[in-house]
Amino acid sequence: MELILREYNLKLKHTFTISRESIDFQPSLIIELKSDGFSGFGEATSNPYYKTTVPMMIQDLEEIRHIIETTENETPDEFWAKMHPYLKDDMFALCALDLAYNDLYARKKGKKLYELWGYSIDKNPLTDYTIGIASIDKMVSKMQELPWPIYKIKLGTKEDIAIVKELRKHTNAIFRIDANCGWGVEETINNAVELKKLGVEFLEQPMKADNWEAHKEVFKHSVLPIIADESCIIEEDVAKCHNHFHGVNVKLVKCGGLTPGKRMIEEAKKLGLKTMVGCMTESTVGISAIAHLLPQLDYVDMDGALLLSQDIATGVTIKNGVIHYSDLNGTGVTLI
């Protein structure tokens, strides 16, 4: 098996702002695994909050290149278990590797990944489209630029309710709110009351990740469901979120890929938690991998490639929130 690493700097259509940062470019690592005439593709983006950069991922992967390249014919579960001890401190790199291996494995089997898993795509959820923090006029113009059935609105400002009130004047779409740890307990409880009136479906990670007492308090009193994001990183976190959140947002880059992501979703379902997968502004490479988990999800946020001014791959396409799969096997990705 051959390991090929490619580094990209993905340009966004608009400056993307959340409660803790703004970006115009998203550095990304693309992994290609080649074997027996087939190629599998995976992706992970850099993220300052999780102290991960593309050069760090490349270094960690190069150190185990010989182990990766001498691996053949293992199942994705076996491959992930083999790689985890070497990359347990770099889950982003492990994610990109796991996505590529799952893609390669399914292509060798002559199946799309969801077919290999035995999933039916008949009732897939729609993806939301994210509106980053900006002036109210700019946020309205972003919505008007791409009319959509569900918007995820980034908040964490002093004008949060005013922003949503103004946005509501311009669309009947479902709203989801992501404060990215920007609120406190009373603020979350009070905001939930007002936001429910404005057609908000749920709140995502309103408070700091490690404030579990606060999460429990809000869980008891919020009139809107609360979905964990920064509080749910790896598999062990799902159980912690029980009775502290109403659902979990699994990010593949944070947990180490599709293989552990599937396990997290299964665990969440057993605990009665709503299931969601989110993206980290990946290209169509990473987004196409997420698409194969859709049959197991209540919600999905996989708009990363739609936020780019230019994509680097083809794969799944998204129209008005509906995901359409590629005709190709695996995750269906081809690099442009």
C-alpha positions as a Python dict, from the first residue, in 0.01 Angstrom:
ca = {
    (1, 'M'): (0, 0, 0),
    (2, 'E'): (132, 344, -94),
    (3, 'L'): (78, 655, 123),
    (4, 'I'): (52, 991, -57),
    (5, 'L'): (17, 1316, 140),
    (6, 'R'): (-108, 1641, -15),
    (7, 'E'): (-131, 1979, 157),
    (8, 'Y'): (-392, 2239, 56),
    (9, 'N'): (-493, 2586, 172),
    (10, 'L'): (-865, 2604, 102),
    (11, 'K'): (-994, 2955, 29),
    (12, 'L'): (-1335, 3040, 174),
    (13, 'K'): (-1605, 3238, -9),
    (14, 'H'): (-1644, 3468, 290),
    (15, 'T'): (-1451, 3537, 610),
    (16, 'F'): (-1581, 3273, 852),
    (17, 'T'): (-1624, 3394, 1208),
    (18, 'I'): (-1729, 3207, 1521),
    (19, 'S'): (-1717, 3319, 1885),
    (20, 'R'): (-1341, 3258, 1917),
    (21, 'E'): (-1181, 3313, 1572),
    (22, 'S'): (-1208, 3432, 1212),
    (23, 'I'): (-1055, 3263, 906),
    (24, 'D'): (-1030, 3327, 530),
    (25, 'F'): (-832, 3012, 448),
    (26, 'Q'): (-857, 2658, 585),
    (27, 'P'): (-536, 2448, 573),
    (28, 'S'): (-615, 2086, 492),
    (29, 'L'): (-434, 1754, 458),
    (30, 'I'): (-549, 1503, 196),
    (31, 'I'): (-434, 1142, 225),
    (32, 'E'): (-440, 900, -66),
    (33, 'L'): (-384, 529, -8),
    (34, 'K'): (-310, 326, -323),
    (35, 'S'): (-330, -53, -346),
    (36, 'D'): (-404, -304, -622),
    (37, 'G'): (-499, -31, -869),
    (38, 'F'): (-744, 137, -629),
    (39, 'S'): (-715, 468, -441),
    (40, 'G'): (-886, 575, -120),
    (41, 'F'): (-901, 936, -1),
    (42, 'G'): (-922, 1097, 343),
    (43, 'E'): (-900, 1447, 486),
    (44, 'A'): (-839, 1640, 806),
    (45, 'T'): (-819, 2017, 846),
    (46, 'S'): (-606, 2216, 1087),
    (47, 'N'): (-768, 2365, 1397),
    (48, 'P'): (-609, 2607, 1648),
    (49, 'Y'): (-865, 2524, 1922),
    (50, 'Y'): (-742, 2163, 1915),
    (51, 'K'): (-379, 2272, 1857),
    (52, 'T'): (-355, 2079, 1530),
    (53, 'T'): (-168, 2189, 1218),
    (54, 'V'): (-113, 2023, 880),
    (55, 'P'): (269, 2006, 927),
    (56, 'M'): (215, 1828, 1260),
    (57, 'M'): (-13, 1572, 1096),
    (58, 'I'): (235, 1514, 814),
    (59, 'Q'): (520, 1465, 1061),
    (60, 'D'): (322, 1214, 1267),
    (61, 'L'): (223, 1017, 958),
    (62, 'E'): (573, 1018, 809),
    (63, 'E'): (706, 865, 1132),
    (64, 'I'): (488, 556, 1076),
    (65, 'R'): (491, 552, 696),
    (66, 'H'): (661, 211, 689),
    (67, 'I'): (392, 62, 916),
    (68, 'I'): (111, 207, 703),
    (69, 'E'): (264, 98, 375),
    (70, 'T'): (324, -259, 488),
    (71, 'T'): (-42, -303, 586),
    (72, 'E'): (-263, -505, 351),
    (73, 'N'): (-609, -664, 360),
    (74, 'E'): (-702, -573, 718),
    (75, 'T'): (-1057, -462, 792),
    (76, 'P'): (-1104, -92, 874),
    (77, 'D'): (-1163, -185, 1241),
    (78, 'E'): (-838, -383, 1249),
    (79, 'F'): (-649, -106, 1069),
    (80, 'W'): (-778, 163, 1308),
    (81, 'A'): (-685, -47, 1612),
    (82, 'K'): (-337, -96, 1466),
    (83, 'M'): (-283, 276, 1396),
    (84, 'H'): (-440, 417, 1713),
    (85, 'P'): (-142, 351, 1947),
    (86, 'Y'): (84, 550, 1711),
    (87, 'L'): (-160, 836, 1649),
    (88, 'K'): (-357, 855, 1974),
    (89, 'D'): (-215, 1204, 2032),
    (90, 'D'): (-304, 1316, 1678),
    (91, 'M'): (-664, 1217, 1616),
    (92, 'F'): (-687, 1451, 1316),
    (93, 'A'): (-414, 1258, 1132),
    (94, 'L'): (-576, 930, 1239),
    (95, 'C'): (-906, 1055, 1097),
    (96, 'A'): (-761, 1134, 755),
    (97, 'L'): (-591, 794, 748),
    (98, 'D'): (-906, 610, 860),
    (99, 'L'): (-1123, 785, 600),
    (100, 'A'): (-878, 693, 325),
    (101, 'Y'): (-860, 331, 438),
    (102, 'N'): (-1240, 295, 462),
    (103, 'D'): (-1271, 441, 114),
    (104, 'L'): (-1002, 211, -26),
    (105, 'Y'): (-1149, -96, 146),
    (106, 'A'): (-1499, -32, 8),
    (107, 'R'): (-1368, 32, -344),
    (108, 'K'): (-1182, -300, -336),
    (109, 'K'): (-1510, -467, -233),
    (110, 'G'): (-1689, -298, -524),
    (111, 'K'): (-1939, -117, -300),
    (112, 'K'): (-2029, 229, -182),
    (113, 'L'): (-1939, 265, 185),
    (114, 'Y'): (-2299, 286, 307),
    (115, 'E'): (-2375, -31, 108),
    (116, 'L'): (-2085, -209, 272),
    (117, 'W'): (-2226, -111, 612),
    (118, 'G'): (-2576, -228, 518),
    (119, 'Y'): (-2735, 117, 558),
    (120, 'S'): (-3047, 234, 375),
    (121, 'I'): (-3036, 594, 248),
    (122, 'D'): (-3414, 629, 212),
    (123, 'K'): (-3459, 862, 511),
    (124, 'N'): (-3139, 1066, 518),
    (125, 'P'): (-3159, 1398, 705),
    (126, 'L'): (-3101, 1730, 527),
    (127, 'T'): (-2781, 1921, 597),
    (128, 'D'): (-2791, 2273, 736),
    (129, 'Y'): (-2592, 2565, 591),
    (130, 'T'): (-2381, 2773, 828),
    (131, 'I'): (-2401, 3149, 864),
    (132, 'G'): (-2089, 3276, 1045),
    (133, 'I'): (-2084, 3577, 1273),
    (134, 'A'): (-2075, 3910, 1087),
    (135, 'S'): (-2272, 4233, 1075),
    (136, 'I'): (-2646, 4165, 1062),
    (137, 'D'): (-2662, 4296, 705),
    (138, 'K'): (-2381, 4064, 600),
    (139, 'M'): (-2546, 3765, 769),
    (140, 'V'): (-2872, 3843, 590),
    (141, 'S'): (-2690, 3873, 256),
    (142, 'K'): (-2523, 3532, 313),
    (143, 'M'): (-2866, 3378, 367),
    (144, 'Q'): (-3005, 3545, 56),
    (145, 'E'): (-2703, 3430, -145),
    (146, 'L'): (-2799, 3066, -76),
    (147, 'P'): (-3165, 3006, 17),
    (148, 'W'): (-3172, 2689, 228),
    (149, 'P'): (-3422, 2486, 436),
    (150, 'I'): (-3205, 2479, 753),
    (151, 'Y'): (-2951, 2736, 868),
    (152, 'K'): (-2695, 2692, 1142),
    (153, 'I'): (-2627, 3035, 1287),
    (154, 'K'): (-2306, 3106, 1471),
    (155, 'L'): (-2357, 3326, 1779),
    (156, 'G'): (-2165, 3438, 2087),
    (157, 'T'): (-2200, 3816, 2062),
    (158, 'K'): (-2374, 4082, 2270),
    (159, 'E'): (-2646, 4108, 2005),
    (160, 'D'): (-2741, 3743, 1966),
    (161, 'I'): (-3118, 3771, 2004),
    (162, 'A'): (-3132, 4081, 1784),
    (163, 'I'): (-2938, 3895, 1514),
    (164, 'V'): (-3181, 3602, 1510),
    (165, 'K'): (-3485, 3831, 1516),
    (166, 'E'): (-3356, 4012, 1208),
    (167, 'L'): (-3262, 3692, 1024),
    (168, 'R'): (-3608, 3550, 1094),
    (169, 'K'): (-3764, 3839, 899),
    (170, 'H'): (-3601, 3708, 581),
    (171, 'T'): (-3672, 3333, 587),
    (172, 'N'): (-3903, 3063, 718),
    (173, 'A'): (-3614, 2814, 735),
    (174, 'I'): (-3538, 2609, 1046),
    (175, 'F'): (-3268, 2773, 1260),
    (176, 'R'): (-3004, 2595, 1465),
    (177, 'I'): (-2781, 2796, 1696),
    (178, 'D'): (-2414, 2729, 1770),
    (179, 'A'): (-2261, 2955, 2034),
    (180, 'N'): (-1924, 2772, 2038),
    (181, 'C'): (-1889, 2789, 2419),
    (182, 'G'): (-1973, 3161, 2420),
    (183, 'W'): (-2256, 3174, 2678),
    (184, 'G'): (-2310, 3119, 3049),
    (185, 'V'): (-2583, 2924, 3233),
    (186, 'E'): (-2844, 3198, 3282),
    (187, 'E'): (-2772, 3340, 2939),
    (188, 'T'): (-2832, 3000, 2779),
    (189, 'I'): (-3154, 2931, 2970),
    (190, 'N'): (-3291, 3281, 2898),
    (191, 'N'): (-3180, 3283, 2536),
    (192, 'A'): (-3344, 2944, 2480),
    (193, 'V'): (-3684, 3090, 2572),
    (194, 'E'): (-3652, 3373, 2319),
    (195, 'L'): (-3494, 3159, 2050),
    (196, 'K'): (-3764, 2895, 2070),
    (197, 'K'): (-4016, 3167, 1979),
    (198, 'L'): (-3803, 3243, 1675),
    (199, 'G'): (-3817, 2892, 1532),
    (200, 'V'): (-3487, 2759, 1664),
    (201, 'E'): (-3462, 2378, 1668),
    (202, 'F'): (-3173, 2331, 1913),
    (203, 'L'): (-2869, 2494, 2070),
    (204, 'E'): (-2523, 2353, 2008),
    (205, 'Q'): (-2252, 2376, 2276),
    (206, 'P'): (-2356, 2705, 2434),
    (207, 'M'): (-2108, 2682, 2725),
    (208, 'K'): (-1745, 2592, 2786),
    (209, 'A'): (-1664, 2228, 2722),
    (210, 'D'): (-1549, 2120, 3068),
    (211, 'N'): (-1818, 2295, 3276),
    (212, 'W'): (-2022, 1981, 3345),
    (213, 'E'): (-2219, 2127, 3637),
    (214, 'A'): (-2333, 2409, 3411),
    (215, 'H'): (-2428, 2166, 3136),
    (216, 'K'): (-2641, 1967, 3380),
    (217, 'E'): (-2816, 2281, 3503),
    (218, 'V'): (-2899, 2390, 3149),
    (219, 'F'): (-3003, 2035, 3055),
    (220, 'K'): (-3264, 2048, 3335),
    (221, 'H'): (-3402, 2391, 3254),
    (222, 'S'): (-3358, 2471, 2886),
    (223, 'V'): (-3675, 2480, 2676),
    (224, 'L'): (-3462, 2384, 2373),
    (225, 'P'): (-3254, 2068, 2326),
    (226, 'I'): (-2880, 2110, 2382),
    (227, 'I'): (-2632, 1929, 2156),
    (228, 'A'): (-2274, 1866, 2271),
    (229, 'D'): (-1986, 1948, 2039),
    (230, 'E'): (-1668, 2059, 2215),
    (231, 'S'): (-1777, 1847, 2515),
    (232, 'C'): (-1790, 1534, 2299),
    (233, 'I'): (-1454, 1465, 2139),
    (234, 'I'): (-1368, 1095, 2172),
    (235, 'E'): (-1562, 774, 2236),
    (236, 'E'): (-1544, 797, 2616),
    (237, 'D'): (-1718, 1136, 2609),
    (238, 'V'): (-2051, 1002, 2482),
    (239, 'A'): (-2138, 845, 2818),
    (240, 'K'): (-2037, 1168, 2997),
    (241, 'C'): (-2287, 1361, 2786),
    (242, 'H'): (-2576, 1144, 2901),
    (243, 'N'): (-2804, 1349, 3132),
    (244, 'H'): (-2598, 1660, 3051),
    (245, 'F'): (-2699, 1705, 2685),
    (246, 'H'): (-2988, 1594, 2468),
    (247, 'G'): (-2763, 1486, 2185),
    (248, 'V'): (-2405, 1472, 2057),
    (249, 'N'): (-2234, 1616, 1752),
    (250, 'V'): (-1963, 1372, 1646),
    (251, 'K'): (-1676, 1534, 1454),
    (252, 'L'): (-1474, 1273, 1266),
    (253, 'V'): (-1147, 1468, 1291),
    (254, 'K'): (-1177, 1490, 1668),
    (255, 'C'): (-1260, 1125, 1735),
    (256, 'G'): (-1020, 972, 1482),
    (257, 'G'): (-1237, 893, 1180),
    (258, 'L'): (-1537, 699, 1057),
    (259, 'T'): (-1448, 383, 1249),
    (260, 'P'): (-1477, 533, 1601),
    (261, 'G'): (-1743, 777, 1479),
    (262, 'K'): (-1974, 486, 1398),
    (263, 'R'): (-1918, 344, 1746),
    (264, 'M'): (-1995, 681, 1907),
    (265, 'I'): (-2320, 709, 1714),
    (266, 'E'): (-2423, 358, 1818),
    (267, 'E'): (-2342, 435, 2184),
    (268, 'A'): (-2538, 761, 2169),
    (269, 'K'): (-2843, 581, 2031),
    (270, 'K'): (-2828, 325, 2313),
    (271, 'L'): (-2828, 611, 2565),
    (272, 'G'): (-3125, 782, 2401),
    (273, 'L'): (-2918, 1077, 2276),
    (274, 'K'): (-2988, 1249, 1945),
    (275, 'T'): (-2714, 1190, 1689),
    (276, 'M'): (-2542, 1444, 1470),
    (277, 'V'): (-2221, 1464, 1268),
    (278, 'G'): (-2058, 1797, 1195),
    (279, 'C'): (-1779, 1913, 969),
    (280, 'M'): (-1470, 2132, 1010),
    (281, 'T'): (-1482, 2319, 677),
    (282, 'E'): (-1345, 2022, 486),
    (283, 'S'): (-1346, 1992, 109),
    (284, 'T'): (-1568, 1740, -69),
    (285, 'V'): (-1317, 1470, 35),
    (286, 'G'): (-1412, 1490, 403),
    (287, 'I'): (-1775, 1581, 334),
    (288, 'S'): (-1824, 1274, 115),
    (289, 'A'): (-1709, 1050, 401),
    (290, 'I'): (-1963, 1207, 638),
    (291, 'A'): (-2241, 1140, 385),
    (292, 'H'): (-2221, 764, 435),
    (293, 'L'): (-2316, 802, 804),
    (294, 'L'): (-2639, 988, 723),
    (295, 'P'): (-2875, 691, 771),
    (296, 'Q'): (-2770, 677, 1139),
    (297, 'L'): (-2819, 1048, 1210),
    (298, 'D'): (-3093, 1278, 1334),
    (299, 'Y'): (-2910, 1592, 1222),
    (300, 'V'): (-2610, 1670, 1006),
    (301, 'D'): (-2390, 1973, 941),
    (302, 'M'): (-2188, 1889, 629),
    (303, 'D'): (-2175, 2219, 443),
    (304, 'G'): (-1795, 2263, 455),
    (305, 'A'): (-1737, 2235, 81),
    (306, 'L'): (-2021, 2479, 13),
    (307, 'L'): (-1829, 2744, 208),
    (308, 'L'): (-1525, 2719, -21),
    (309, 'S'): (-1458, 2949, -315),
    (310, 'Q'): (-1304, 2655, -500),
    (311, 'D'): (-1324, 2285, -418),
    (312, 'I'): (-1042, 2034, -471),
    (313, 'A'): (-1250, 1722, -533),
    (314, 'T'): (-1572, 1577, -666),
    (315, 'G'): (-1789, 1334, -471),
    (316, 'V'): (-2123, 1392, -305),
    (317, 'T'): (-2320, 1695, -418),
    (318, 'I'): (-2566, 1895, -209),
    (319, 'K'): (-2872, 2076, -341),
    (320, 'N'): (-3115, 2257, -114),
    (321, 'G'): (-2997, 2048, 181),
    (322, 'V'): (-3035, 1712, 3),
    (323, 'I'): (-2723, 1496, -36),
    (324, 'H'): (-2670, 1315, -367),
    (325, 'Y'): (-2410, 1037, -378),
    (326, 'S'): (-2144, 989, -643),
    (327, 'D'): (-2175, 695, -883),
    (328, 'L'): (-1831, 580, -771),
    (329, 'N'): (-1771, 319, -500),
    (330, 'G'): (-1620, 388, -159),
    (331, 'T'): (-1691, 746, -52),
    (332, 'G'): (-1711, 840, -421),
    (333, 'V'): (-1427, 1093, -421),
    (334, 'T'): (-1204, 1199, -710),
    (335, 'L'): (-942, 1474, -673),
    (336, 'I'): (-969, 1757, -925),
}
